[in-house]
Amino acid sequence: MSELKLVGKIKTILDKQSGTSKAGKEWVKQSFVISNNDGYEGREQIFCFELFGEEKVSKFNEYNSVGKEVEVSFN
């Protein structure tokens, strides 16, 4: 499967969520919404992505904020 890329501006950063798995391990996740105007006839498209893991969530929050243009790679 090939990697897909999407470019857009961060529209919303949702609150972090955390918990403990049944195995007793701590977990953290955070969702964020980006938008671009690549839709039909230049209309706005909205996408939501989720980061999982303390390191990924921390790095995301360190370098990103609402309104910043980002490129998201996913598969």
C-alpha positions as CSV (number, residue, x, y, z in Angstrom):
1,M,0.0,0.0,0.0
2,S,1.4,3.4,-0.9
3,E,1.6,6.4,1.4
4,L,-0.9,9.2,0.7
5,K,-0.3,12.9,1.4
6,L,-2.7,15.7,2.1
7,V,-1.9,19.4,2.5
8,G,-4.2,21.8,4.4
9,K,-4.5,24.2,7.3
10,I,-5.1,23.0,10.8
11,K,-8.7,24.0,11.6
12,T,-9.1,22.5,15.1
13,I,-6.9,20.6,17.6
14,L,-9.0,18.5,19.9
15,D,-8.1,17.8,23.6
16,K,-5.8,14.9,24.4
17,Q,-7.4,11.7,25.6
18,S,-5.6,9.2,27.8
19,G,-6.3,6.1,29.7
20,T,-5.1,2.7,30.7
21,S,-5.4,-0.5,28.6
22,K,-6.6,-3.8,30.0
23,A,-3.0,-4.9,30.1
24,G,-2.3,-1.9,32.4
25,K,-0.3,0.2,29.9
26,E,-0.9,4.0,29.7
27,W,-2.0,5.4,26.3
28,V,-2.5,8.9,24.9
29,K,-4.2,10.1,21.7
30,Q,-5.1,13.4,20.1
31,S,-7.2,14.3,17.1
32,F,-6.9,17.3,14.8
33,V,-8.9,18.6,11.8
34,I,-7.4,20.0,8.7
35,S,-9.1,21.7,5.7
36,N,-8.2,22.6,2.1
37,N,-10.0,23.9,-1.0
38,D,-9.3,20.9,-3.2
39,G,-12.9,19.7,-3.3
40,Y,-15.3,19.8,-6.2
41,E,-15.1,23.2,-7.9
42,G,-12.7,24.5,-5.2
43,R,-15.0,23.8,-2.3
44,E,-13.6,23.2,1.2
45,Q,-12.8,19.6,2.2
46,I,-12.4,18.7,5.9
47,F,-10.4,15.8,7.2
48,C,-9.8,14.5,10.8
49,F,-6.7,12.6,11.8
50,E,-5.7,10.9,15.0
51,L,-2.3,10.6,16.6
52,F,-1.6,7.7,19.0
53,G,1.3,7.7,21.4
54,E,2.8,10.1,23.9
55,E,5.9,10.9,21.7
56,K,3.8,11.7,18.5
57,V,1.3,13.8,20.5
58,S,4.0,15.8,22.2
59,K,5.9,16.5,18.9
60,F,2.7,17.5,17.2
61,N,1.8,20.0,19.9
62,E,5.3,21.4,20.0
63,Y,5.4,22.3,16.3
64,N,1.8,22.9,15.3
65,S,-1.1,25.3,16.1
66,V,-4.5,26.2,14.6
67,G,-4.1,28.0,11.3
68,K,-0.7,26.5,10.4
69,E,-0.4,24.8,7.0
70,V,0.7,21.2,7.2
71,E,1.3,18.1,5.1
72,V,-0.1,14.9,6.5
73,S,1.2,11.5,5.3
74,F,-0.9,8.5,6.0
75,N,-1.7,5.0,4.7
